[in-house]
Coordinates of C-alpha atoms in Angstrom, one line a residue:
X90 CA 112.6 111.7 112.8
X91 CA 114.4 111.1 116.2
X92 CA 117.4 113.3 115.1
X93 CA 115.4 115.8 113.8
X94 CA 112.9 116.3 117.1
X95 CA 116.8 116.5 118.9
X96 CA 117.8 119.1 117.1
X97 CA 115.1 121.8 118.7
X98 CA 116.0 120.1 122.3
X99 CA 118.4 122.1 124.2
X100 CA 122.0 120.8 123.6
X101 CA 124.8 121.2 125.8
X102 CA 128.3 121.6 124.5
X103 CA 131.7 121.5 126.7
X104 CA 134.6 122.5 125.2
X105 CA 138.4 122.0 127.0
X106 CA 141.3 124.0 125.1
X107 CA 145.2 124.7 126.2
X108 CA 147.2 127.1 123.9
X109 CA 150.5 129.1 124.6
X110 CA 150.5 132.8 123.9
X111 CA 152.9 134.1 121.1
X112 CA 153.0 137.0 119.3
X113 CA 154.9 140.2 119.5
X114 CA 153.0 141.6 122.8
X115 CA 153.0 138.4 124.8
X116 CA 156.1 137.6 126.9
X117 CA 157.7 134.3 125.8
X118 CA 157.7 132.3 129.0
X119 CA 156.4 129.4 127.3
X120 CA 153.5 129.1 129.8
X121 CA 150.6 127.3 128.8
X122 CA 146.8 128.3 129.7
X123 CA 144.1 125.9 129.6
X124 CA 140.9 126.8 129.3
X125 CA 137.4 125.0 130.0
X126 CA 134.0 126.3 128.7
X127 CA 130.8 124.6 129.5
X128 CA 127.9 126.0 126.9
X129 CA 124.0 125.8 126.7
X130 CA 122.7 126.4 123.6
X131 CA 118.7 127.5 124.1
X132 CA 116.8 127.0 120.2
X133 CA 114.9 130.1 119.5
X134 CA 112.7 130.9 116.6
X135 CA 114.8 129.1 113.9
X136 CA 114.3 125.9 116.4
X137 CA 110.4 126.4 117.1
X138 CA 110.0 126.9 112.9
X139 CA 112.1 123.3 112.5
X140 CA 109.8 121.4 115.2
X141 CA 106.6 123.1 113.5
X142 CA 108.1 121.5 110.2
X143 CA 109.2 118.4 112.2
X144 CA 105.6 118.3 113.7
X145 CA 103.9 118.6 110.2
X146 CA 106.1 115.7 108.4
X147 CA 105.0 113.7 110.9
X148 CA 101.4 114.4 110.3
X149 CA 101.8 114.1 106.5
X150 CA 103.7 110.6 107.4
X151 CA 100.1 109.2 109.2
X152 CA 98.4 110.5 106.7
X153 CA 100.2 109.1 104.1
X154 CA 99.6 105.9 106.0
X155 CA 96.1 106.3 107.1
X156 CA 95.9 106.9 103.1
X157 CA 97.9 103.6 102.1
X158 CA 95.7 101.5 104.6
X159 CA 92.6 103.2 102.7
X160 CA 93.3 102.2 99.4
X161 CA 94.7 98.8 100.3
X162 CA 91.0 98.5 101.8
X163 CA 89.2 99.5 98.7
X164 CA 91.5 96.5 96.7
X165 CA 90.0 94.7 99.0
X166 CA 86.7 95.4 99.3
X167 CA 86.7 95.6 95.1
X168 CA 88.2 92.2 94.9
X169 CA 85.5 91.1 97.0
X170 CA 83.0 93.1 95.3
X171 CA 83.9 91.2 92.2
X172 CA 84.0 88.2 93.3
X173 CA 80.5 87.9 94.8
X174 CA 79.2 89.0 92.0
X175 CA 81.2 86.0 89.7
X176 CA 79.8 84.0 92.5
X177 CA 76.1 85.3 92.0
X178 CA 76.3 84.8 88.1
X179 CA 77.8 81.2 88.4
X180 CA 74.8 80.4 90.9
X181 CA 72.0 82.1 88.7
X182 CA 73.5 80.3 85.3
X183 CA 74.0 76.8 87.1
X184 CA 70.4 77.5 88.3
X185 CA 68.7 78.6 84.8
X186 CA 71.0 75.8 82.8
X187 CA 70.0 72.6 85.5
X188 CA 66.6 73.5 86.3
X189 CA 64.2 76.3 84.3
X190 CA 65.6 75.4 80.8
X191 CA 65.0 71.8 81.3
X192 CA 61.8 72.0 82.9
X193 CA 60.7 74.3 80.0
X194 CA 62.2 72.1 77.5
X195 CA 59.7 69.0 79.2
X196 CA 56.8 71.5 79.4
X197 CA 57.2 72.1 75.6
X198 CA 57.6 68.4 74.6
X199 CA 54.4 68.0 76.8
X200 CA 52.6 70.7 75.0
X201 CA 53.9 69.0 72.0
X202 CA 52.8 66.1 72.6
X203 CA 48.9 67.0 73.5
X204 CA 48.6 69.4 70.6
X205 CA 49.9 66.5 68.6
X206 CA 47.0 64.4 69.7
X207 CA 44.6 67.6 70.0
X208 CA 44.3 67.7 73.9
X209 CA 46.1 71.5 73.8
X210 CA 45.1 74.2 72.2
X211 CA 47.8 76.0 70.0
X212 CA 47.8 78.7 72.1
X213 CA 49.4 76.5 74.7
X214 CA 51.9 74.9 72.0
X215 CA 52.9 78.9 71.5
X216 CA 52.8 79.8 75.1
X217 CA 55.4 76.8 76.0
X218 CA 57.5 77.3 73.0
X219 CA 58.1 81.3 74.3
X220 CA 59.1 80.2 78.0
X221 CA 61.8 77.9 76.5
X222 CA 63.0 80.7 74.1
X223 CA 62.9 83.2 76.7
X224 CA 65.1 80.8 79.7
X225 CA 67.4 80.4 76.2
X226 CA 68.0 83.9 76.2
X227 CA 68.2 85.0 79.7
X228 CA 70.8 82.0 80.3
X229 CA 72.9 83.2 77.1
X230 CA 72.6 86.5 79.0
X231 CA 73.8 85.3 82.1
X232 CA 76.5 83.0 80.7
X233 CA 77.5 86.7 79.5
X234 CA 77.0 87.9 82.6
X235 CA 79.3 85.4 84.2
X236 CA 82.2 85.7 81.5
X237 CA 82.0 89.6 82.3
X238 CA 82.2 89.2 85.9
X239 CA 84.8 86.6 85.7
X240 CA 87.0 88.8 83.7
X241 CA 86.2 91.8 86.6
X242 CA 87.1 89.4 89.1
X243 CA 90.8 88.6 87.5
X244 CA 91.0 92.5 86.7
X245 CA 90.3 93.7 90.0
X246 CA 93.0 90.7 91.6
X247 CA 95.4 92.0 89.4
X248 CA 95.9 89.4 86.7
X249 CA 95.3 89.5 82.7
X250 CA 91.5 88.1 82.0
X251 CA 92.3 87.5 78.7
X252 CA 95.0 84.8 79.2

């Protein structure tokens, strides 16, 4: 880029020669003449066009940049993404497999136990047994959930979830 917003600068050019006439008109004296030319060399419009072209690579250049910086902070951002949400369906697994599924597991065994001795009604038995089959479900969902999100998490960092 340097040599290229040079070339519509204005250049200077010196140029030192020395010949000897010959030929059929010159005399022969074997005189020598030197000769010294200093030149400035002014770009006009094929100069302006070049730093217009000059001016616009350079644009295209930061915004090819401004364009690798924005993608790089998308990877980001979706490798974050992903990975809060593994994080989210570890934590609400962990939560439904050490706490809700056991305590509905006790609560049935509890309602178990009284309508075995006939202090609960049935409807009790029924409503306990269908909390425990429901956490069952929604923490076979999540454990879903959280192979899924794993796997977007290892997609979105770049590496094979499968392996």
């Amino acid at each position: 880029m340097t040599l290229a917003k040079a070339a519509y600068l204005p250049d200077f050019q010196a140029i030192a020669t020395s010949y000897t006439p010959r030929g059929p008109f010159t005399s022969n004296n074997g005189a020598l003449y030197y000769q010294f030319e200093l030149d400035l060399i002014i770009p006009l419009y094929f100069f302006t066009k070049e730093r217009y072209g000059v001016e616009q690579a350079l644009r295209n250049q930061s915004a090819a940049e401004a364009s690798d910086i924005s993608n790089r902070q998308q990877v980001i951002l979706g490798v974050g993404t992903a990975y809060a949400n593994y994080e989210q369906a570890k934590r609400y697994t962990e939560f439904l497999k050490d706490r809700q599924v056991p305590q509905a597991e006790a609560a049935y065994r509890v309602a178990l136990a009284q309508y075995a001795s006939n202090g609960a009604g049935f409807s009790d038995l029924l409503t306990a047994q269908v909390q425990l089959r429901g956490l069952e479900i929604q923490l076979a969902l999540a454990e879903s959930s959280l192979m899924q999100s794993k796997a977007n998490l290892f997609a979105s960092a770049g590496k094979d979830p499968i392996e």
